[in-house]
Amino acid sequence: MVWAAGMARAARRIATAAALGGGGLTALGATAYGLLVAEGLLARKAIGRPHGMDGPPSDGTYGMFPGRAIKLAMLGDSTSVGLGMTDPAQTPGVVLANGLAAVSERPVRLLVAGRSGASSAELGEQVDRALAMEPDVAVIFVGANDIITQTPPAIAVRHLTRSVRRLREAGVEVIVGTCPDLGTVRPIAQPLRWVTRRWSRQLAAAQTVAVVDAGGRTVAFADTLGPEFATNPTEMFGPDRFHPSDRGYAQAAYAVLPSVCAALGLWPEPRPARGEELQPIYLAAATAAEEPGTEVTATRVDGRATGLHGKWAALFRRRLGEQLNDA
């Protein structure tokens, strides 16, 4: 499809610039940056303030099970800490920890190293905190603040790549929830909504390429995990109309839980057939950027990790209910 090919080319440009040390502007250029600044000021006035400046303290051990605790680290921005929630049980980290404990029948020790307002450039310090815990798995939600702060995507992707590589070199499984589509945020008016939608999805596709290449997995947040956010904004968004509500955070957590379980070997990996579910990484990244909840991970075709068009990737459209029924 034409849109997929265009998105794939943009992902390739951004990922290549990140690998080579380039910066530059986004794919839309300097004029769009000026538009983002002007319209962004208006959007900021329209967006209310969430409860507090960070999520409630939620570090701890979850699940009344015997055995060695699985160590889970949450990294990233306000979505990773559950900004706006007052009950720790409603934060995505705790939802994930409880879900992982139920599947594994083992306790889960949770460390939330994320910080509200963090961009990809701040992941390095968070990785330092996480590695001190020697986690088994790290989940990263990042990207929205790179768009808001007008960070060139190649620079944002470079910081994310370094963080994923550090974690993987330490033997940590990594799952990244890619940049959500900020075009779904109601206070953002047109034409900024169209601009941010395109930026968000291009960044998400480039994140996917970089993370998979670094040995991690991605789960596409796309339009903040699906049409529910567009059709039920009062229920899925919080009071500031920008951050998710408790239902929104739960949906984000449940979107990545199957991938976390698969990465830890708690669920068998499905075997996609040759065709739509097996694609070169750039095309897979573009496809996932448009399809909420899609996991992308590296794979092999006929025993080979790469083909004529680059690294092979598998796309999984996991459903939590289906995985639980199969477990």
PDB file of N, CA, C and O in Angstrom, residues 226-251:
ATOM      1  N   GLY A 226      -6.340   2.471  20.385  1.00  0.00           N
ATOM      2  CA  GLY A 226      -7.551   2.059  19.723  1.00  0.00           C
ATOM      3  C   GLY A 226      -8.665   3.074  19.671  1.00  0.00           C
ATOM      4  O   GLY A 226      -8.589   4.149  20.240  1.00  0.00           O
ATOM      5  N   PRO A 227      -9.726   2.732  18.944  1.00  0.00           N
ATOM      6  CA  PRO A 227     -10.826   3.649  18.714  1.00  0.00           C
ATOM      7  C   PRO A 227     -11.593   4.039  19.958  1.00  0.00           C
ATOM      8  O   PRO A 227     -12.319   5.027  19.947  1.00  0.00           O
ATOM      9  N   GLU A 228     -11.452   3.263  21.059  1.00  0.00           N
ATOM     10  CA  GLU A 228     -12.174   3.624  22.279  1.00  0.00           C
ATOM     11  C   GLU A 228     -11.816   5.019  22.749  1.00  0.00           C
ATOM     12  O   GLU A 228     -12.634   5.744  23.295  1.00  0.00           O
ATOM     13  N   PHE A 229     -10.538   5.417  22.560  1.00  0.00           N
ATOM     14  CA  PHE A 229     -10.113   6.738  23.002  1.00  0.00           C
ATOM     15  C   PHE A 229     -10.769   7.833  22.168  1.00  0.00           C
ATOM     16  O   PHE A 229     -11.004   8.929  22.655  1.00  0.00           O
ATOM     17  N   ALA A 230     -11.062   7.537  20.916  1.00  0.00           N
ATOM     18  CA  ALA A 230     -11.711   8.529  20.066  1.00  0.00           C
ATOM     19  C   ALA A 230     -13.217   8.561  20.296  1.00  0.00           C
ATOM     20  O   ALA A 230     -13.835   9.627  20.280  1.00  0.00           O
ATOM     21  N   THR A 231     -13.821   7.403  20.546  1.00  0.00           N
ATOM     22  CA  THR A 231     -15.274   7.347  20.689  1.00  0.00           C
ATOM     23  C   THR A 231     -15.745   7.568  22.121  1.00  0.00           C
ATOM     24  O   THR A 231     -16.873   7.994  22.336  1.00  0.00           O
ATOM     25  N   ASN A 232     -14.865   7.269  23.106  1.00  0.00           N
ATOM     26  CA  ASN A 232     -15.238   7.464  24.515  1.00  0.00           C
ATOM     27  C   ASN A 232     -14.194   8.289  25.257  1.00  0.00           C
ATOM     28  O   ASN A 232     -13.621   7.842  26.250  1.00  0.00           O
ATOM     29  N   PRO A 233     -13.919   9.520  24.787  1.00  0.00           N
ATOM     30  CA  PRO A 233     -12.841  10.308  25.393  1.00  0.00           C
ATOM     31  C   PRO A 233     -13.074  10.637  26.857  1.00  0.00           C
ATOM     32  O   PRO A 233     -12.125  10.736  27.624  1.00  0.00           O
ATOM     33  N   THR A 234     -14.323  10.796  27.279  1.00  0.00           N
ATOM     34  CA  THR A 234     -14.574  11.152  28.681  1.00  0.00           C
ATOM     35  C   THR A 234     -14.247  10.005  29.624  1.00  0.00           C
ATOM     36  O   THR A 234     -13.961  10.220  30.796  1.00  0.00           O
ATOM     37  N   GLU A 235     -14.288   8.764  29.108  1.00  0.00           N
ATOM     38  CA  GLU A 235     -13.982   7.606  29.943  1.00  0.00           C
ATOM     39  C   GLU A 235     -12.525   7.187  29.843  1.00  0.00           C
ATOM     40  O   GLU A 235     -11.945   6.718  30.824  1.00  0.00           O
ATOM     41  N   MET A 236     -11.915   7.347  28.675  1.00  0.00           N
ATOM     42  CA  MET A 236     -10.561   6.853  28.474  1.00  0.00           C
ATOM     43  C   MET A 236      -9.495   7.902  28.796  1.00  0.00           C
ATOM     44  O   MET A 236      -8.349   7.552  29.072  1.00  0.00           O
ATOM     45  N   PHE A 237      -9.843   9.191  28.752  1.00  0.00           N
ATOM     46  CA  PHE A 237      -8.914  10.239  29.139  1.00  0.00           C
ATOM     47  C   PHE A 237      -9.242  10.723  30.543  1.00  0.00           C
ATOM     48  O   PHE A 237     -10.384  10.679  30.998  1.00  0.00           O
ATOM     49  N   GLY A 238      -8.203  11.236  31.242  1.00  0.00           N
ATOM     50  CA  GLY A 238      -8.377  11.770  32.580  1.00  0.00           C
ATOM     51  C   GLY A 238      -8.899  13.200  32.551  1.00  0.00           C
ATOM     52  O   GLY A 238      -9.246  13.732  31.492  1.00  0.00           O
ATOM     53  N   PRO A 239      -8.934  13.861  33.726  1.00  0.00           N
ATOM     54  CA  PRO A 239      -9.493  15.216  33.828  1.00  0.00           C
ATOM     55  C   PRO A 239      -8.770  16.242  32.962  1.00  0.00           C
ATOM     56  O   PRO A 239      -9.379  17.241  32.547  1.00  0.00           O
ATOM     57  N   ASP A 240      -7.473  16.049  32.689  1.00  0.00           N
ATOM     58  CA  ASP A 240      -6.750  17.041  31.888  1.00  0.00           C
ATOM     59  C   ASP A 240      -6.967  16.842  30.390  1.00  0.00           C
ATOM     60  O   ASP A 240      -6.453  17.627  29.593  1.00  0.00           O
ATOM     61  N   ARG A 241      -7.713  15.784  30.014  1.00  0.00           N
ATOM     62  CA  ARG A 241      -8.033  15.487  28.611  1.00  0.00           C
ATOM     63  C   ARG A 241      -6.778  15.205  27.775  1.00  0.00           C
ATOM     64  O   ARG A 241      -6.795  15.273  26.557  1.00  0.00           O
ATOM     65  N   PHE A 242      -5.684  14.876  28.447  1.00  0.00           N
ATOM     66  CA  PHE A 242      -4.428  14.577  27.771  1.00  0.00           C
ATOM     67  C   PHE A 242      -3.886  13.224  28.208  1.00  0.00           C
ATOM     68  O   PHE A 242      -3.486  12.412  27.383  1.00  0.00           O
ATOM     69  N   HIS A 243      -3.866  12.972  29.525  1.00  0.00           N
ATOM     70  CA  HIS A 243      -3.397  11.694  30.051  1.00  0.00           C
ATOM     71  C   HIS A 243      -4.568  10.718  30.182  1.00  0.00           C
ATOM     72  O   HIS A 243      -5.710  11.137  30.333  1.00  0.00           O
ATOM     73  N   PRO A 244      -4.274   9.421  30.141  1.00  0.00           N
ATOM     74  CA  PRO A 244      -5.354   8.438  30.242  1.00  0.00           C
ATOM     75  C   PRO A 244      -6.037   8.441  31.605  1.00  0.00           C
ATOM     76  O   PRO A 244      -5.470   8.884  32.611  1.00  0.00           O
ATOM     77  N   SER A 245      -7.243   7.924  31.637  1.00  0.00           N
ATOM     78  CA  SER A 245      -7.955   7.662  32.884  1.00  0.00           C
ATOM     79  C   SER A 245      -7.496   6.309  33.418  1.00  0.00           C
ATOM     80  O   SER A 245      -6.614   5.659  32.834  1.00  0.00           O
ATOM     81  N   ASP A 246      -8.084   5.837  34.522  1.00  0.00           N
ATOM     82  CA  ASP A 246      -7.724   4.526  35.026  1.00  0.00           C
ATOM     83  C   ASP A 246      -8.014   3.443  33.982  1.00  0.00           C
ATOM     84  O   ASP A 246      -7.240   2.501  33.814  1.00  0.00           O
ATOM     85  N   ARG A 247      -9.122   3.580  33.246  1.00  0.00           N
ATOM     86  CA  ARG A 247      -9.437   2.619  32.189  1.00  0.00           C
ATOM     87  C   ARG A 247      -8.411   2.692  31.064  1.00  0.00           C
ATOM     88  O   ARG A 247      -8.013   1.673  30.488  1.00  0.00           O
ATOM     89  N   GLY A 248      -7.986   3.916  30.751  1.00  0.00           N
ATOM     90  CA  GLY A 248      -6.989   4.081  29.701  1.00  0.00           C
ATOM     91  C   GLY A 248      -5.657   3.465  30.076  1.00  0.00           C
ATOM     92  O   GLY A 248      -5.011   2.781  29.263  1.00  0.00           O
ATOM     93  N   TYR A 249      -5.225   3.680  31.312  1.00  0.00           N
ATOM     94  CA  TYR A 249      -3.972   3.084  31.766  1.00  0.00           C
ATOM     95  C   TYR A 249      -4.058   1.560  31.779  1.00  0.00           C
ATOM     96  O   TYR A 249      -3.102   0.868  31.431  1.00  0.00           O
ATOM     97  N   ALA A 250      -5.199   1.039  32.225  1.00  0.00           N
ATOM     98  CA  ALA A 250      -5.365  -0.416  32.252  1.00  0.00           C
ATOM     99  C   ALA A 250      -5.270  -0.985  30.836  1.00  0.00           C
ATOM    100  O   ALA A 250      -4.662  -2.045  30.615  1.00  0.00           O
ATOM    101  N   GLN A 251      -5.850  -0.284  29.869  1.00  0.00           N
ATOM    102  CA  GLN A 251      -5.800  -0.777  28.493  1.00  0.00           C
ATOM    103  C   GLN A 251      -4.371  -0.784  27.973  1.00  0.00           C
ATOM    104  O   GLN A 251      -3.958  -1.705  27.264  1.00  0.00           O
TER     105      GLN A 251
END
